[in-house]
Tab-separated table of C-alpha atoms in Angstrom:
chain	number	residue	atom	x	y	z
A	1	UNK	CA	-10.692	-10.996	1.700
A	2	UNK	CA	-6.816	-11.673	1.011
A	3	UNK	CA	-3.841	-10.556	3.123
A	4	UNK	CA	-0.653	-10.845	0.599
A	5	UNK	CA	2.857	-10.479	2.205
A	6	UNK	CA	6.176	-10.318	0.243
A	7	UNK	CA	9.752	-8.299	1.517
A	8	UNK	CA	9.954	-4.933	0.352
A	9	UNK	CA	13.247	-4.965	-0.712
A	10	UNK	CA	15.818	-7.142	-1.294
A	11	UNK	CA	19.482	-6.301	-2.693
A	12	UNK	CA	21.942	-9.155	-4.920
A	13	UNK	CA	25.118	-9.453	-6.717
A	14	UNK	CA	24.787	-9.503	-10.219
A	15	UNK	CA	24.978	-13.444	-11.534
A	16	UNK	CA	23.997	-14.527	-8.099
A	17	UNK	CA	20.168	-16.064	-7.584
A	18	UNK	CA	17.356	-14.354	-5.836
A	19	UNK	CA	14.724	-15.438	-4.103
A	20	UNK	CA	11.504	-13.520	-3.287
A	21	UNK	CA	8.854	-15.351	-0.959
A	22	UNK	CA	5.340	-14.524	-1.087
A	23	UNK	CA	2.278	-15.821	1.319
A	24	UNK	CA	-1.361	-15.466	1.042
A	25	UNK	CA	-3.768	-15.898	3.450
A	26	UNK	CA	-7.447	-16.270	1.222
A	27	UNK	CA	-10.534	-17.822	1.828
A	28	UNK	CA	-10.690	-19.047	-1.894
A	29	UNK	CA	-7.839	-19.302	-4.369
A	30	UNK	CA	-7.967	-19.831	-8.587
A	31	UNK	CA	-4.157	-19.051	-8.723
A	32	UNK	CA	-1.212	-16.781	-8.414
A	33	UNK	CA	0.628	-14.614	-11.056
A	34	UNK	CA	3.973	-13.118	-10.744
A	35	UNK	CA	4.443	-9.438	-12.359
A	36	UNK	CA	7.764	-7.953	-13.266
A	37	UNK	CA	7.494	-3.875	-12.836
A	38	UNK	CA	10.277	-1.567	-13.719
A	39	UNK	CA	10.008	1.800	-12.722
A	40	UNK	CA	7.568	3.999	-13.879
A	41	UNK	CA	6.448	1.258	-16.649
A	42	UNK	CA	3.654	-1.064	-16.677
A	43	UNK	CA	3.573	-4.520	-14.692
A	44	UNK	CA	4.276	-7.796	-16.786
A	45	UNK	CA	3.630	-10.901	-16.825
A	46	UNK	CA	6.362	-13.644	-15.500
A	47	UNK	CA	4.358	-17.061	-14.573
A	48	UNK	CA	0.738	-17.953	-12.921
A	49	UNK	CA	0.539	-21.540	-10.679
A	50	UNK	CA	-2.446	-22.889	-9.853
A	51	UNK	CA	-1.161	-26.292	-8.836
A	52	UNK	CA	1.499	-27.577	-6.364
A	53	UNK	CA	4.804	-27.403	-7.601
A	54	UNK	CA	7.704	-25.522	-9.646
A	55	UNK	CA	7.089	-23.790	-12.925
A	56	UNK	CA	10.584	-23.130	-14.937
A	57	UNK	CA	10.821	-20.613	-17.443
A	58	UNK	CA	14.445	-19.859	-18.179
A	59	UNK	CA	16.291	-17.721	-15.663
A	60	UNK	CA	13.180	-17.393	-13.583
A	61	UNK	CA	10.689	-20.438	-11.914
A	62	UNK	CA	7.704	-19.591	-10.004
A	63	UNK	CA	7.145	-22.481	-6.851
A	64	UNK	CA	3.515	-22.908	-5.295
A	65	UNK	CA	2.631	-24.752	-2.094
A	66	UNK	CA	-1.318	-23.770	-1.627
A	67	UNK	CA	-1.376	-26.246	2.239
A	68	UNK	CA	1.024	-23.327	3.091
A	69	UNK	CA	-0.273	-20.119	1.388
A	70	UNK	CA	3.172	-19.775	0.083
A	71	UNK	CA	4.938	-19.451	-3.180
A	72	UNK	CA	8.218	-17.880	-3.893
A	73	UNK	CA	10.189	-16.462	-7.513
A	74	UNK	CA	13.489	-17.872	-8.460
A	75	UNK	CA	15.477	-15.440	-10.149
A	76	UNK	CA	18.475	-17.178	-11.642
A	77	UNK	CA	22.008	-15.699	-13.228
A	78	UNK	CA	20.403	-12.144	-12.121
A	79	UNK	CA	21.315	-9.271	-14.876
A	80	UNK	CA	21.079	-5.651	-13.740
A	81	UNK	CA	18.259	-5.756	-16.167
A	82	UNK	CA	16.416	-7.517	-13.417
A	83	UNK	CA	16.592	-4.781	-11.060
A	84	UNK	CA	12.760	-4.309	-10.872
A	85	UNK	CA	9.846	-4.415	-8.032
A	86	UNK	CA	8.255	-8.027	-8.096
A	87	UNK	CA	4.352	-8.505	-7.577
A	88	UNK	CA	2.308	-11.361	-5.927
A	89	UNK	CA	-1.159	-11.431	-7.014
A	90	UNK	CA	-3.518	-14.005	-5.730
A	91	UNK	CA	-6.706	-14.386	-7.798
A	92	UNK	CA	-9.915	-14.789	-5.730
A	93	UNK	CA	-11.625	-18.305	-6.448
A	94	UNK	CA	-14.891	-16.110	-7.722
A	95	UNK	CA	-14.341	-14.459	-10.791
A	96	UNK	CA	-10.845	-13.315	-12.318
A	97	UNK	CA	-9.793	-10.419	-9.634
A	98	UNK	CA	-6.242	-9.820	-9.084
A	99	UNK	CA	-5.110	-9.032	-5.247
A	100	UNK	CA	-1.841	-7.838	-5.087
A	101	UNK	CA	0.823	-7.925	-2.521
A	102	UNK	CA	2.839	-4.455	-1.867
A	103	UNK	CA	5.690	-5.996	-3.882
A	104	UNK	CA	9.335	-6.547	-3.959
A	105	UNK	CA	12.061	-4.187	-5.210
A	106	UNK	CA	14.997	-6.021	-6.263
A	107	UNK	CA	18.083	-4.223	-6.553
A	108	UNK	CA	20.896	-5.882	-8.849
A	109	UNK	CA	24.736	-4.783	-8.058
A	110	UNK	CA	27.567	-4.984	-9.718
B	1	UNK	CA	0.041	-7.117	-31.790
B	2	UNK	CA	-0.266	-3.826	-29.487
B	3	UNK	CA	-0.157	-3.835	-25.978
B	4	UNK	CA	-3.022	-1.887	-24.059
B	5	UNK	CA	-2.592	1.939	-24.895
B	6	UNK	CA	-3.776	4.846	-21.844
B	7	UNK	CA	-3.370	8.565	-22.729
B	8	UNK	CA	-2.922	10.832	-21.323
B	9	UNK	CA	0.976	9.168	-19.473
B	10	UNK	CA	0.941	12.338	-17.058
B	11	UNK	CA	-1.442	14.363	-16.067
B	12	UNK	CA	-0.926	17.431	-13.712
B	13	UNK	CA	-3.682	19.514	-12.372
B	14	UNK	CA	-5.287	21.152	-9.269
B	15	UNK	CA	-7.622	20.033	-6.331
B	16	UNK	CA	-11.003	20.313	-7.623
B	17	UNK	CA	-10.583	20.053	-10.616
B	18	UNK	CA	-12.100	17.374	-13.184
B	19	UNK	CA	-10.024	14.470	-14.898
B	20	UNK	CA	-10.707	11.754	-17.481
B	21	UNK	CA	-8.251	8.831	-18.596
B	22	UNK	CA	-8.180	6.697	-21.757
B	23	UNK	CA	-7.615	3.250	-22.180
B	24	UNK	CA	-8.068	1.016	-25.424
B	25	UNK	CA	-7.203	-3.019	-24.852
B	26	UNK	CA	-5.831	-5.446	-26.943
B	27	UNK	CA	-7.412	-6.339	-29.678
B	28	UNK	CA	-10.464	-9.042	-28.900
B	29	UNK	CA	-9.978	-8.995	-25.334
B	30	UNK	CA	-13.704	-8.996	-23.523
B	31	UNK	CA	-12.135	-7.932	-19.582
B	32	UNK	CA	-10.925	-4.544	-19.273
B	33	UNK	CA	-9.597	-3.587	-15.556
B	34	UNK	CA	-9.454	-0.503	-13.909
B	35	UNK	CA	-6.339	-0.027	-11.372
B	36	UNK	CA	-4.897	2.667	-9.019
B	37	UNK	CA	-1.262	2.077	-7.520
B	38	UNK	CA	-0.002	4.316	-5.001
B	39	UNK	CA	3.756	4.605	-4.901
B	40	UNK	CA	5.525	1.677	-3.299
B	41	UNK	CA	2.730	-0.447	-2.907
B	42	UNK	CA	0.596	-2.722	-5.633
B	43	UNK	CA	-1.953	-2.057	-7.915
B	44	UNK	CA	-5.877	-2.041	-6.445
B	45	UNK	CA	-8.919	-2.872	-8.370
B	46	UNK	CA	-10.952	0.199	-9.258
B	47	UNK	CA	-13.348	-1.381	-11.719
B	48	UNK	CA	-13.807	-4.549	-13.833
B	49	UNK	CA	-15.886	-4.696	-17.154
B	50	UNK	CA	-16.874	-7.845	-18.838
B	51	UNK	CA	-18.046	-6.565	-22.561
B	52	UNK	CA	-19.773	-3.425	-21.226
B	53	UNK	CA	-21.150	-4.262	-18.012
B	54	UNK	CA	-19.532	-3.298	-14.749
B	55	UNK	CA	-18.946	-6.941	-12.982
B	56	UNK	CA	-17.210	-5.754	-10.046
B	57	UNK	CA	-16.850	-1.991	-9.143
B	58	UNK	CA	-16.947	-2.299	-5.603
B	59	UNK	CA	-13.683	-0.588	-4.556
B	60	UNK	CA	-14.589	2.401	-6.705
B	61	UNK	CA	-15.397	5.492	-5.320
B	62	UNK	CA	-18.663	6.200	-6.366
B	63	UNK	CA	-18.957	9.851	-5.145
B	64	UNK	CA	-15.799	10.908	-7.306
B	65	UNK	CA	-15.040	8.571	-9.325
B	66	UNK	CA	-17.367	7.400	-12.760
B	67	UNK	CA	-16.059	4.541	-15.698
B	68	UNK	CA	-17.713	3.763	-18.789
B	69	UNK	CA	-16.883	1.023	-21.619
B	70	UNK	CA	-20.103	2.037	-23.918
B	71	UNK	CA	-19.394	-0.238	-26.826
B	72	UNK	CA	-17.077	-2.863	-24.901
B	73	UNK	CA	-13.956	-1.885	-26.085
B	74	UNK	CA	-11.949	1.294	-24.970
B	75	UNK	CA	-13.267	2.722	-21.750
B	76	UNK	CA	-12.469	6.264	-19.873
B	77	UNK	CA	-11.842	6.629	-16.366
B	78	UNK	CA	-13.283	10.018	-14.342
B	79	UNK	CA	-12.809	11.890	-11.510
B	80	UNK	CA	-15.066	15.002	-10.487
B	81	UNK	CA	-13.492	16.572	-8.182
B	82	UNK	CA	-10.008	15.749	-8.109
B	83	UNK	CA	-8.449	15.753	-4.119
B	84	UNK	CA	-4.924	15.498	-3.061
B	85	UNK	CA	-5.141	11.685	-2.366
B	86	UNK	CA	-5.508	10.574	-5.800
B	87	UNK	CA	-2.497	11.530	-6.945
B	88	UNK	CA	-1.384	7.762	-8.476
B	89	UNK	CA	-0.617	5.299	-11.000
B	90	UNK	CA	-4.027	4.284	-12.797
B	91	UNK	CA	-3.209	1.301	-14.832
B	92	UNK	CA	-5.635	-0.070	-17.269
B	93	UNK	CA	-5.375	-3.453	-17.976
B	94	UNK	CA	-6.783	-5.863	-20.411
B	95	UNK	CA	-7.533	-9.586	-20.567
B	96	UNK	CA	-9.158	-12.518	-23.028
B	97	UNK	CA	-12.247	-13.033	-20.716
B	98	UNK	CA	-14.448	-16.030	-19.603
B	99	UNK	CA	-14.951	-18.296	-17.034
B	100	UNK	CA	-11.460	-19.260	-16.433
B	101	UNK	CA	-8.223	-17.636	-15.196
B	102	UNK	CA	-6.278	-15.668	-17.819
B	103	UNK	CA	-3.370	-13.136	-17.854
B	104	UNK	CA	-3.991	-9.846	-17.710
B	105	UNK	CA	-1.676	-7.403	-19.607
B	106	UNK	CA	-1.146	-4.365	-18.310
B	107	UNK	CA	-0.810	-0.688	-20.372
B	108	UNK	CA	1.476	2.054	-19.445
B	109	UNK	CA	-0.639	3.788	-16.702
B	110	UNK	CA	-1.341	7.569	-16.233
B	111	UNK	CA	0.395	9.245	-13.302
B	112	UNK	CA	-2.128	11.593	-12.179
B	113	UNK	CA	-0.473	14.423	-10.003
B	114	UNK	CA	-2.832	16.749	-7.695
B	115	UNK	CA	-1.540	19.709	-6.375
């Protein structure tokens, strides 16, 4: 099974930088996949790591360390457009299933 | 290119009651996903479908709850009888298939409310 832990909320100023953490505990791993859900709308997708490192994708970068279960998303120059819940999902190492963490609502101010 | 579609978006009806949900995926996309999300937290696996076959539909519950994907493309969700704890997000989501990882998009989910 997976156990996948991220904040439940966080709050920032609008063109500061967020940072959400996320960490897995799995007995296999094929990846992880951040999701971007606003309210009541569907989850999309922002990045997917499978190997060590930092994936950059314009305002937002996705970081995986899999020795440490963790990974964290990098949100960058943060719009009130960002102001969304944030999803870790770890994907098991059989087949393509999706666990997700609880995710992260991210509140942009002013 | 459309996204995945779901119909109905809400759906409000009584305890007991019977209730089906649509999904059609993006076009050539084998993997079609079955989620619930309860509010606040993130979505659960319900049921996965490779073509037509159910691969995985171990967290569904079998005594309510019935999917079908009969020709591999759009697939309908059921419960029979509704209770008070499904009220939720089901989410239908769609991906290329195979043996390796690959994104799965997400459509715009029904929000199923039991009273």
């Amino acid at each position: 099974g997976q156990n996948i832990d991220q904040p439940t909320e966080m709050t920032a100023t609008e063109g500061a930088i967020v940072q959400i953490n996320c960490t897995y505990q799995t007995s296999g791993f094929n990846g992880l996949f951040w999701y971007q859900q606003h309210a009541g709308e569907a989850p999309t997708f922002l990045s997917y790591n499978v190997l060590d490192g930092l994936e950059e994708k314009g305002r937002f970068s996705s970081f995986l360390s899999r020795s440490k279960g963790y990974s964290y998303l990098l949100l960058k120059e943060l719009q009130m457009k960002d102001s969304a819940s944030y999803l870790c999902a770890v994907v098991e190492a059989a087949g393509n299933k999706l666990t997700f963490g609880g995710g992260t609502r991210v509140l942009v101010k002013p | 290119e459309a996204g995945v579609v779901q119909s109905p978006r809400y759906k409000i009806i009584e305890k007991k009651q019977p209730v089906a949900f649509w999904c059609n995926p993006i076009s050539g996309h084998n993997t079609l996903y079955w989620y619930r999300q309860n509010l606040g937290q993130g979505p659960e696996l319900l049921i996965r479908y490779e073509n037509e076959e159910a691969v995985d539909d171990s967290q569904l519950p079998k005594d309510r709850f019935s999917a079908e994907r009969l020709k591999g493309v759009d697939s309908t969700l059921k419960i029979q009888p509704a209770e008070l704890g499904d009220s939720a997000v089901y989410l239908c989501a769609s991906s290329l298939g195979g043996p390796h990882t690959d994104t799965q998009y997400f459509g715009p989910g029904t929000r199923l409310t039991v009273l």
